[in-house]
Amino acid sequence: MNVFHKIHDLNHPGIKSSVKQIASRFIWKNIKRDVKEWAKTCINCQKNKIIRYTQSKFNSFEEHDERFSIIHIDINGPYPPSNGNKYCLTCIDRFTCWMEVIPIENITSETITKAFYANWICRFGVPYTVITDRGNQFRSELFRSLGIICGIKMQTTTSYHPQSNGKIERQHITLKAAIKAHDSIKWSENLPTILLGIRASLREDTNCSIAEMVYCKSLKLPGFEVVFTCEVVFTCVRVNRVKKALESPYEGPFPVVARNDKYYTLKIKGKDINVSVDRLKQAYLLDSGEDDFRNLTSKEKENTQLNGDDNVKMEYTKFKTSRSGRRITFPARYGDYVNI
């Protein structure tokens, strides 16, 4: 044993190196087994040498089919001061992923307890379980007393293991990225807008938004206008006059202003003109459809000539078509007698 320490304690080599060094200088029965055992039980080597860490498999959270029953809570920050706030208390529901972000001035246990009670319990009711990390605020007597009074089961994660609270830790990445994309100085004022976008975003795992999980319907977002009188954004108008050789049978596309059962109101040359639906053809454009409409050649714009009198006549004109879709045209001399 003394021989082993005199050689091994020089630089504390590994098991194989210790066996080679001692076996090349000394010999006794079962020398390799003894040296291997002594090197393996060296306390200094075990405390200071880094080996592969044990990584357990990721487990999924316990399934629960009730909204706002299991809540994850954490503190995020510090941020630059905004309206006197430097931190955020983040709360998220495990089932619906509904998240509340509450700006707070400090992270004392009193501030955390009041913010959680006023902004979560008073809105969504008392949860069955609250999961937090091992922060002093969540382990304080005041926060624990809130759980006892409300009948909440308080659970904490193990030390230095944030994966146990990963439901909310992952959302911090999304939240910080959104805050950086906005005005970081006024981040507390932008939080409601950011949360609106998060709640309305479609989730890949559930194929629905957070708002749909809570309200059973999607949220109406700012700038979203429901056009009740119009389904077609752009449309082409059929040319009924005598066309020139190689002239396009349709003009446009023109933007649709309003829709009716018998006619559409189109924006043609800056004027709203009613055109019969029998002369219209839906136009399929890219997202930049308005830009494509503006980029029409001057000749194409000149060809879109519809005066008021022609519009009135064309509005009540209806042509018969064959079964194959071919338009049936009668001789002009019978136009006054044939009801078309």
C-alpha positions as a LaTeX table, in Angstrom:
\begin{tabular}{lrrr}
\hline
Residue & $x$ (\AA) & $y$ (\AA) & $z$ (\AA) \\
\hline
Met1 & 0.00 & 0.00 & 0.00 \\
Asn2 & 2.87 & 2.38 & 0.81 \\
Val3 & 4.46 & 1.61 & $-2.55$ \\
Phe4 & 1.20 & 2.47 & $-4.29$ \\
His5 & 0.85 & 5.84 & $-2.56$ \\
Lys6 & 4.45 & 6.84 & $-3.23$ \\
Ile7 & 3.95 & 6.38 & $-6.98$ \\
His8 & 0.26 & 7.14 & $-7.41$ \\
Asp9 & 0.25 & 10.31 & $-5.29$ \\
Leu10 & 2.78 & 12.00 & $-7.58$ \\
Asn11 & 0.16 & 12.98 & $-10.19$ \\
His12 & $-2.76$ & 10.67 & $-9.44$ \\
Pro13 & $-2.80$ & 8.83 & $-12.78$ \\
Gly14 & $-5.63$ & 6.64 & $-13.92$ \\
Ile15 & $-6.09$ & 2.94 & $-13.23$ \\
Lys16 & $-4.28$ & 1.66 & $-16.33$ \\
Ser17 & $-1.37$ & 4.04 & $-15.92$ \\
Ser18 & $-1.00$ & 3.19 & $-12.23$ \\
Val19 & $-0.95$ & $-0.55$ & $-12.98$ \\
Lys20 & 1.75 & $-0.13$ & $-15.64$ \\
Gln21 & 3.97 & 2.07 & $-13.49$ \\
Ile22 & 3.87 & $-0.18$ & $-10.41$ \\
Ala23 & 3.95 & $-3.50$ & $-12.29$ \\
Ser24 & 7.08 & $-2.38$ & $-14.17$ \\
Arg25 & 8.95 & $-1.76$ & $-10.90$ \\
Phe26 & 7.52 & $-4.25$ & $-8.40$ \\
Ile27 & 6.03 & $-7.69$ & $-8.36$ \\
Trp28 & 3.79 & $-9.57$ & $-5.95$ \\
Lys29 & 0.85 & $-11.87$ & $-6.16$ \\
Asn30 & $-2.29$ & $-10.30$ & $-7.67$ \\
Ile31 & $-0.46$ & $-6.98$ & $-8.15$ \\
Lys32 & $-2.76$ & $-5.79$ & $-10.94$ \\
Arg33 & $-5.89$ & $-6.52$ & $-8.96$ \\
Asp34 & $-4.57$ & $-4.71$ & $-5.88$ \\
Val35 & $-3.38$ & $-1.62$ & $-7.79$ \\
Lys36 & $-6.64$ & $-1.42$ & $-9.71$ \\
Glu37 & $-8.63$ & $-1.56$ & $-6.48$ \\
Trp38 & $-6.47$ & 1.07 & $-4.75$ \\
Ala39 & $-6.62$ & 3.46 & $-7.71$ \\
Lys40 & $-10.38$ & 3.00 & $-7.97$ \\
Thr41 & $-10.89$ & 3.88 & $-4.29$ \\
Cys42 & $-8.64$ & 6.96 & $-4.26$ \\
Ile43 & $-10.80$ & 9.72 & $-2.75$ \\
Asn44 & $-8.82$ & 12.61 & $-4.28$ \\
Cys45 & $-9.20$ & 11.13 & $-7.76$ \\
Gln46 & $-12.93$ & 10.68 & $-7.31$ \\
Lys47 & $-13.42$ & 14.25 & $-6.11$ \\
Asn48 & $-11.33$ & 16.05 & $-8.70$ \\
Lys49 & $-11.48$ & 14.03 & $-11.91$ \\
Ile50 & $-14.34$ & 14.61 & $-14.30$ \\
Ile51 & $-15.95$ & 11.61 & $-15.91$ \\
Arg52 & $-19.09$ & 11.18 & $-17.93$ \\
Tyr53 & $-22.07$ & 12.41 & $-16.02$ \\
Thr54 & $-25.10$ & 10.25 & $-15.58$ \\
Gln55 & $-27.92$ & 11.56 & $-17.75$ \\
Ser56 & $-31.29$ & 10.12 & $-17.06$ \\
Lys57 & $-33.91$ & 9.85 & $-19.78$ \\
Phe58 & $-36.37$ & 12.66 & $-20.28$ \\
Asn59 & $-39.77$ & 11.73 & $-18.99$ \\
Ser60 & $-43.03$ & 13.32 & $-20.03$ \\
Phe61 & $-45.13$ & 15.20 & $-17.52$ \\
Glu62 & $-48.02$ & 13.46 & $-15.89$ \\
Glu63 & $-51.05$ & 13.71 & $-18.14$ \\
His64 & $-53.95$ & 15.72 & $-16.81$ \\
Asp65 & $-57.15$ & 16.54 & $-18.68$ \\
Glu66 & $-58.33$ & 19.45 & $-16.55$ \\
Arg67 & $-57.52$ & 23.07 & $-17.25$ \\
Phe68 & $-55.69$ & 25.20 & $-14.68$ \\
Ser69 & $-55.17$ & 22.31 & $-12.28$ \\
Ile70 & $-51.34$ & 22.01 & $-12.43$ \\
Ile71 & $-49.39$ & 25.26 & $-12.62$ \\
His72 & $-45.68$ & 25.92 & $-13.16$ \\
Ile73 & $-44.25$ & 29.12 & $-11.66$ \\
Asp74 & $-40.87$ & 30.78 & $-12.05$ \\
Ile75 & $-39.15$ & 34.16 & $-11.85$ \\
Asn76 & $-37.61$ & 35.72 & $-14.95$ \\
Gly77 & $-35.15$ & 38.61 & $-14.98$ \\
Pro78 & $-33.67$ & 40.99 & $-14.13$ \\
Tyr79 & $-34.55$ & 43.25 & $-17.07$ \\
Pro80 & $-33.81$ & 46.92 & $-17.64$ \\
Pro81 & $-36.13$ & 49.00 & $-15.42$ \\
Ser82 & $-39.48$ & 49.65 & $-17.11$ \\
Asn83 & $-42.15$ & 51.54 & $-15.18$ \\
Gly84 & $-40.34$ & 50.54 & $-12.01$ \\
Asn85 & $-40.40$ & 46.82 & $-12.85$ \\
Lys86 & $-37.26$ & 44.70 & $-13.20$ \\
Tyr87 & $-38.56$ & 41.13 & $-12.94$ \\
Cys88 & $-41.40$ & 38.97 & $-14.22$ \\
Leu89 & $-43.41$ & 36.33 & $-12.40$ \\
Thr90 & $-44.30$ & 33.76 & $-15.06$ \\
Cys91 & $-47.09$ & 31.23 & $-14.57$ \\
Ile92 & $-48.16$ & 28.57 & $-17.07$ \\
Asp93 & $-50.87$ & 25.94 & $-17.08$ \\
Arg94 & $-49.63$ & 22.46 & $-17.90$ \\
Phe95 & $-52.71$ & 21.36 & $-19.87$ \\
Thr96 & $-53.52$ & 24.42 & $-21.99$ \\
Cys97 & $-50.08$ & 26.14 & $-21.85$ \\
Trp98 & $-51.85$ & 29.39 & $-21.02$ \\
Met99 & $-49.19$ & 31.75 & $-19.67$ \\
Glu100 & $-49.39$ & 34.86 & $-17.55$ \\
Val101 & $-46.40$ & 37.19 & $-17.23$ \\
Ile102 & $-46.66$ & 39.61 & $-14.31$ \\
Pro103 & $-44.16$ & 42.51 & $-14.10$ \\
Ile104 & $-42.92$ & 43.01 & $-10.54$ \\
Glu105 & $-40.56$ & 45.45 & $-8.86$ \\
Asn106 & $-38.64$ & 42.95 & $-6.72$ \\
Ile107 & $-38.58$ & 39.26 & $-5.94$ \\
Thr108 & $-39.38$ & 39.26 & $-2.25$ \\
Ser109 & $-41.69$ & 36.56 & $-0.96$ \\
Glu110 & $-44.40$ & 39.12 & $-0.20$ \\
Thr111 & $-44.37$ & 40.50 & $-3.75$ \\
Ile112 & $-44.40$ & 37.02 & $-5.30$ \\
Thr113 & $-47.25$ & 35.82 & $-3.11$ \\
Lys114 & $-49.44$ & 38.87 & $-3.77$ \\
Ala115 & $-48.79$ & 38.78 & $-7.52$ \\
Phe116 & $-49.62$ & 35.07 & $-7.81$ \\
Tyr117 & $-52.81$ & 35.41 & $-5.78$ \\
Ala118 & $-54.09$ & 38.54 & $-7.56$ \\
Asn119 & $-53.16$ & 37.63 & $-11.13$ \\
Trp120 & $-53.70$ & 33.87 & $-11.22$ \\
Ile121 & $-55.82$ & 32.51 & $-8.38$ \\
Cys122 & $-58.33$ & 35.37 & $-8.59$ \\
Arg123 & $-58.65$ & 34.86 & $-12.38$ \\
Phe124 & $-58.49$ & 31.11 & $-12.92$ \\
Gly125 & $-59.26$ & 29.70 & $-9.50$ \\
Val126 & $-57.21$ & 27.63 & $-7.10$ \\
Pro127 & $-55.01$ & 24.97 & $-8.76$ \\
Tyr128 & $-54.45$ & 21.53 & $-7.35$ \\
Thr129 & $-50.65$ & 21.59 & $-7.69$ \\
Val130 & $-48.05$ & 24.35 & $-8.06$ \\
Ile131 & $-44.53$ & 23.41 & $-9.22$ \\
Thr132 & $-41.64$ & 25.79 & $-8.54$ \\
Asp133 & $-37.88$ & 25.73 & $-8.24$ \\
Arg134 & $-36.03$ & 25.89 & $-4.93$ \\
Gly135 & $-35.92$ & 29.69 & $-4.77$ \\
Asn136 & $-36.17$ & 31.27 & $-1.34$ \\
Gln137 & $-39.33$ & 33.09 & $-2.39$ \\
Phe138 & $-41.20$ & 29.86 & $-3.08$ \\
Arg139 & $-39.87$ & 28.11 & 0.02 \\
Ser140 & $-40.75$ & 31.01 & 2.31 \\
Glu141 & $-43.29$ & 30.65 & 5.08 \\
Leu142 & $-45.60$ & 33.25 & 3.50 \\
Phe143 & $-45.84$ & 31.44 & 0.16 \\
Arg144 & $-46.29$ & 28.10 & 1.89 \\
Ser145 & $-49.05$ & 29.60 & 4.03 \\
Leu146 & $-50.90$ & 30.61 & 0.87 \\
Gly147 & $-50.80$ & 27.00 & $-0.27$ \\
Ile148 & $-52.12$ & 25.75 & 3.06 \\
Ile149 & $-54.98$ & 28.27 & 3.14 \\
Cys150 & $-56.02$ & 27.60 & $-0.47$ \\
Gly151 & $-55.40$ & 23.86 & $-0.31$ \\
Ile152 & $-52.63$ & 23.83 & $-2.93$ \\
Lys153 & $-50.04$ & 21.07 & $-3.10$ \\
Met154 & $-46.64$ & 22.78 & $-3.37$ \\
Gln155 & $-43.89$ & 20.87 & $-5.19$ \\
Thr156 & $-40.30$ & 21.98 & $-5.76$ \\
Thr157 & $-37.71$ & 20.72 & $-8.21$ \\
Thr158 & $-34.45$ & 19.11 & $-7.13$ \\
Ser159 & $-31.32$ & 21.23 & $-6.85$ \\
Tyr160 & $-29.69$ & 22.34 & $-10.10$ \\
His161 & $-32.21$ & 20.43 & $-12.17$ \\
Pro162 & $-34.30$ & 22.96 & $-14.13$ \\
Gln163 & $-35.61$ & 20.21 & $-16.41$ \\
Ser164 & $-38.20$ & 19.38 & $-13.78$ \\
Asn165 & $-39.73$ & 22.79 & $-14.41$ \\
Gly166 & $-39.01$ & 22.72 & $-18.12$ \\
Lys167 & $-42.61$ & 23.52 & $-19.04$ \\
Ile168 & $-42.01$ & 27.12 & $-18.12$ \\
Glu169 & $-38.26$ & 27.30 & $-18.65$ \\
Arg170 & $-38.78$ & 26.67 & $-22.37$ \\
Gln171 & $-41.33$ & 29.46 & $-22.59$ \\
His172 & $-38.79$ & 31.90 & $-21.18$ \\
Ile173 & $-36.77$ & 31.52 & $-24.40$ \\
Thr174 & $-39.79$ & 32.45 & $-26.51$ \\
Leu175 & $-40.68$ & 35.31 & $-24.18$ \\
Lys176 & $-37.19$ & 36.83 & $-24.17$ \\
Ala177 & $-36.93$ & 36.59 & $-27.96$ \\
Ala178 & $-40.23$ & 38.45 & $-28.33$ \\
Ile179 & $-39.16$ & 41.14 & $-25.85$ \\
Lys180 & $-35.92$ & 41.67 & $-27.76$ \\
Ala181 & $-37.87$ & 42.03 & $-31.01$ \\
His182 & $-39.91$ & 44.87 & $-29.47$ \\
Asp183 & $-38.69$ & 47.97 & $-27.67$ \\
Ser184 & $-36.59$ & 46.47 & $-24.88$ \\
Ile185 & $-36.72$ & 49.68 & $-22.86$ \\
Lys186 & $-40.52$ & 49.57 & $-22.56$ \\
Trp187 & $-40.79$ & 45.82 & $-22.26$ \\
Ser188 & $-43.45$ & 45.95 & $-19.53$ \\
Glu189 & $-45.76$ & 47.92 & $-21.84$ \\
Asn190 & $-45.25$ & 45.43 & $-24.67$ \\
Leu191 & $-46.01$ & 42.34 & $-22.58$ \\
Pro192 & $-49.80$ & 42.33 & $-23.27$ \\
Thr193 & $-49.18$ & 42.43 & $-27.02$ \\
Ile194 & $-46.55$ & 39.70 & $-26.79$ \\
Leu195 & $-48.85$ & 37.46 & $-24.76$ \\
Leu196 & $-51.64$ & 38.00 & $-27.28$ \\
Gly197 & $-49.39$ & 36.71 & $-30.04$ \\
Ile198 & $-48.24$ & 33.73 & $-27.98$ \\
Arg199 & $-51.80$ & 32.73 & $-27.13$ \\
Ala200 & $-52.94$ & 33.03 & $-30.74$ \\
Ser201 & $-50.01$ & 31.11 & $-32.24$ \\
Leu202 & $-50.64$ & 27.61 & $-33.53$ \\
Arg203 & $-48.82$ & 24.91 & $-31.57$ \\
Glu204 & $-47.30$ & 21.98 & $-33.42$ \\
Asp205 & $-47.96$ & 19.39 & $-30.73$ \\
Thr206 & $-51.69$ & 20.09 & $-30.40$ \\
Asn207 & $-52.34$ & 21.60 & $-33.85$ \\
Cys208 & $-54.33$ & 24.39 & $-32.21$ \\
Ser209 & $-53.61$ & 27.62 & $-30.41$ \\
Ile210 & $-53.51$ & 28.17 & $-26.66$ \\
Ala211 & $-56.60$ & 30.36 & $-26.89$ \\
Glu212 & $-58.51$ & 27.55 & $-28.60$ \\
Met213 & $-57.61$ & 25.23 & $-25.72$ \\
Val214 & $-59.10$ & 27.72 & $-23.24$ \\
Tyr215 & $-61.95$ & 29.42 & $-25.13$ \\
Cys216 & $-62.65$ & 26.71 & $-27.75$ \\
Lys217 & $-62.29$ & 29.34 & $-30.49$ \\
Ser218 & $-59.48$ & 31.34 & $-32.03$ \\
Leu219 & $-58.77$ & 34.93 & $-31.08$ \\
Lys220 & $-59.53$ & 37.85 & $-33.36$ \\
Leu221 & $-56.25$ & 39.70 & $-33.81$ \\
Pro222 & $-55.67$ & 43.42 & $-34.46$ \\
Gly223 & $-55.82$ & 44.27 & $-38.15$ \\
Phe224 & $-57.96$ & 41.25 & $-38.97$ \\
Glu225 & $-61.00$ & 42.45 & $-40.88$ \\
Val226 & $-63.81$ & 40.08 & $-41.75$ \\
Val227 & $-65.24$ & 41.10 & $-45.11$ \\
Phe228 & $-68.81$ & 39.87 & $-44.93$ \\
Thr229 & $-69.74$ & 41.11 & $-48.39$ \\
Cys230 & $-66.75$ & 39.83 & $-50.32$ \\
Glu231 & $-64.98$ & 36.52 & $-50.67$ \\
Val232 & $-63.01$ & 37.17 & $-53.85$ \\
Val233 & $-60.27$ & 39.76 & $-53.46$ \\
Phe234 & $-59.48$ & 40.17 & $-57.16$ \\
Thr235 & $-61.50$ & 39.23 & $-60.22$ \\
Cys236 & $-61.29$ & 39.48 & $-64.00$ \\
Val237 & $-64.06$ & 40.88 & $-66.21$ \\
Arg238 & $-65.09$ & 39.19 & $-69.47$ \\
Val239 & $-65.02$ & 41.36 & $-72.57$ \\
Asn240 & $-68.37$ & 41.15 & $-74.38$ \\
Arg241 & $-67.66$ & 43.62 & $-77.15$ \\
Val242 & $-66.15$ & 42.65 & $-80.48$ \\
Lys243 & $-62.54$ & 41.85 & $-79.75$ \\
Lys244 & $-59.51$ & 42.45 & $-81.90$ \\
Ala245 & $-57.28$ & 39.64 & $-83.09$ \\
Leu246 & $-55.33$ & 38.01 & $-80.25$ \\
Glu247 & $-57.03$ & 40.26 & $-77.70$ \\
Ser248 & $-57.48$ & 38.78 & $-74.23$ \\
Pro249 & $-61.04$ & 37.70 & $-73.48$ \\
Tyr250 & $-60.78$ & 39.08 & $-69.94$ \\
Glu251 & $-59.74$ & 42.41 & $-68.47$ \\
Gly252 & $-58.22$ & 43.03 & $-65.08$ \\
Pro253 & $-57.71$ & 41.80 & $-62.47$ \\
Phe254 & $-59.70$ & 44.40 & $-60.54$ \\
Pro255 & $-60.01$ & 44.60 & $-56.75$ \\
Val256 & $-63.40$ & 43.67 & $-55.34$ \\
Val257 & $-65.01$ & 46.28 & $-53.11$ \\
Ala258 & $-68.29$ & 44.53 & $-52.30$ \\
Arg259 & $-70.17$ & 41.41 & $-53.28$ \\
Asn260 & $-73.82$ & 40.80 & $-54.05$ \\
Asp261 & $-75.75$ & 37.80 & $-55.28$ \\
Lys262 & $-76.11$ & 39.26 & $-58.79$ \\
Tyr263 & $-73.20$ & 41.66 & $-59.12$ \\
Tyr264 & $-69.84$ & 42.64 & $-57.69$ \\
Thr265 & $-68.67$ & 46.16 & $-56.99$ \\
Leu266 & $-65.20$ & 46.54 & $-58.54$ \\
Lys267 & $-62.66$ & 49.33 & $-58.31$ \\
Ile268 & $-62.04$ & 50.23 & $-61.98$ \\
Lys269 & $-60.05$ & 53.37 & $-62.82$ \\
Gly270 & $-60.60$ & 54.66 & $-59.30$ \\
Lys271 & $-64.38$ & 54.31 & $-59.51$ \\
Asp272 & $-66.73$ & 51.78 & $-57.95$ \\
Ile273 & $-68.56$ & 50.01 & $-60.79$ \\
Asn274 & $-71.13$ & 47.26 & $-60.49$ \\
Val275 & $-70.50$ & 44.31 & $-62.82$ \\
Ser276 & $-72.74$ & 41.29 & $-63.28$ \\
Val277 & $-71.42$ & 38.06 & $-61.81$ \\
Asp278 & $-71.96$ & 36.38 & $-65.19$ \\
Arg279 & $-69.02$ & 38.35 & $-66.57$ \\
Leu280 & $-66.61$ & 37.69 & $-63.72$ \\
Lys281 & $-63.82$ & 35.20 & $-63.29$ \\
Gln282 & $-61.93$ & 34.78 & $-60.03$ \\
Ala283 & $-58.29$ & 35.87 & $-60.20$ \\
Tyr284 & $-55.59$ & 33.98 & $-58.29$ \\
Leu285 & $-52.69$ & 36.21 & $-57.25$ \\
Leu286 & $-49.76$ & 35.94 & $-54.90$ \\
Asp287 & $-49.73$ & 37.65 & $-51.53$ \\
Ser288 & $-48.54$ & 40.79 & $-53.26$ \\
Gly289 & $-51.64$ & 40.86 & $-55.44$ \\
Glu290 & $-52.11$ & 44.59 & $-55.08$ \\
Asp291 & $-48.54$ & 45.18 & $-56.19$ \\
Asp292 & $-49.07$ & 42.90 & $-59.18$ \\
Phe293 & $-52.18$ & 44.91 & $-60.07$ \\
Arg294 & $-50.26$ & 48.17 & $-59.91$ \\
Asn295 & $-47.51$ & 46.72 & $-62.08$ \\
Leu296 & $-49.83$ & 46.12 & $-65.04$ \\
Thr297 & $-48.61$ & 47.69 & $-68.26$ \\
Ser298 & $-50.15$ & 50.95 & $-69.37$ \\
Lys299 & $-51.67$ & 49.20 & $-72.38$ \\
Glu300 & $-53.37$ & 46.67 & $-70.12$ \\
Lys301 & $-54.73$ & 49.48 & $-67.99$ \\
Glu302 & $-56.00$ & 51.31 & $-71.06$ \\
Asn303 & $-57.84$ & 48.20 & $-72.19$ \\
Thr304 & $-59.91$ & 48.18 & $-68.99$ \\
Gln305 & $-62.44$ & 50.67 & $-70.33$ \\
Leu306 & $-65.91$ & 50.45 & $-68.90$ \\
Asn307 & $-68.09$ & 53.54 & $-68.99$ \\
Gly308 & $-71.31$ & 53.93 & $-67.07$ \\
Asp309 & $-73.67$ & 53.19 & $-70.02$ \\
Asp310 & $-71.81$ & 50.05 & $-71.07$ \\
Asn311 & $-71.82$ & 48.89 & $-67.47$ \\
Val312 & $-75.58$ & 49.22 & $-67.17$ \\
Lys313 & $-76.12$ & 47.28 & $-70.39$ \\
Met314 & $-73.60$ & 44.59 & $-69.47$ \\
Glu315 & $-75.00$ & 44.25 & $-65.99$ \\
Tyr316 & $-78.25$ & 42.83 & $-67.31$ \\
Thr317 & $-76.65$ & 40.81 & $-70.12$ \\
Lys318 & $-76.65$ & 37.06 & $-69.69$ \\
Phe319 & $-75.50$ & 34.55 & $-72.28$ \\
Lys320 & $-76.58$ & 30.98 & $-72.54$ \\
Thr321 & $-73.89$ & 28.32 & $-72.56$ \\
Ser322 & $-73.86$ & 24.79 & $-73.85$ \\
Arg323 & $-73.34$ & 21.74 & $-71.69$ \\
Ser324 & $-69.62$ & 21.82 & $-72.45$ \\
Gly325 & $-69.40$ & 25.44 & $-71.37$ \\
Arg326 & $-69.29$ & 27.04 & $-74.85$ \\
Arg327 & $-71.17$ & 30.32 & $-75.07$ \\
Ile328 & $-74.14$ & 30.30 & $-77.45$ \\
Thr329 & $-74.18$ & 33.46 & $-79.60$ \\
Phe330 & $-77.19$ & 34.28 & $-81.76$ \\
Pro331 & $-77.02$ & 36.41 & $-84.91$ \\
Ala332 & $-77.12$ & 40.12 & $-84.26$ \\
Arg333 & $-80.28$ & 40.59 & $-86.37$ \\
Tyr334 & $-82.18$ & 38.39 & $-83.92$ \\
Gly335 & $-80.94$ & 40.22 & $-80.89$ \\
Asp336 & $-84.11$ & 42.29 & $-80.55$ \\
Tyr337 & $-86.35$ & 39.21 & $-80.59$ \\
Val338 & $-84.42$ & 36.52 & $-78.76$ \\
Asn339 & $-84.52$ & 36.66 & $-74.97$ \\
Ile340 & $-80.91$ & 36.17 & $-73.93$ \\
\hline
\end{tabular}
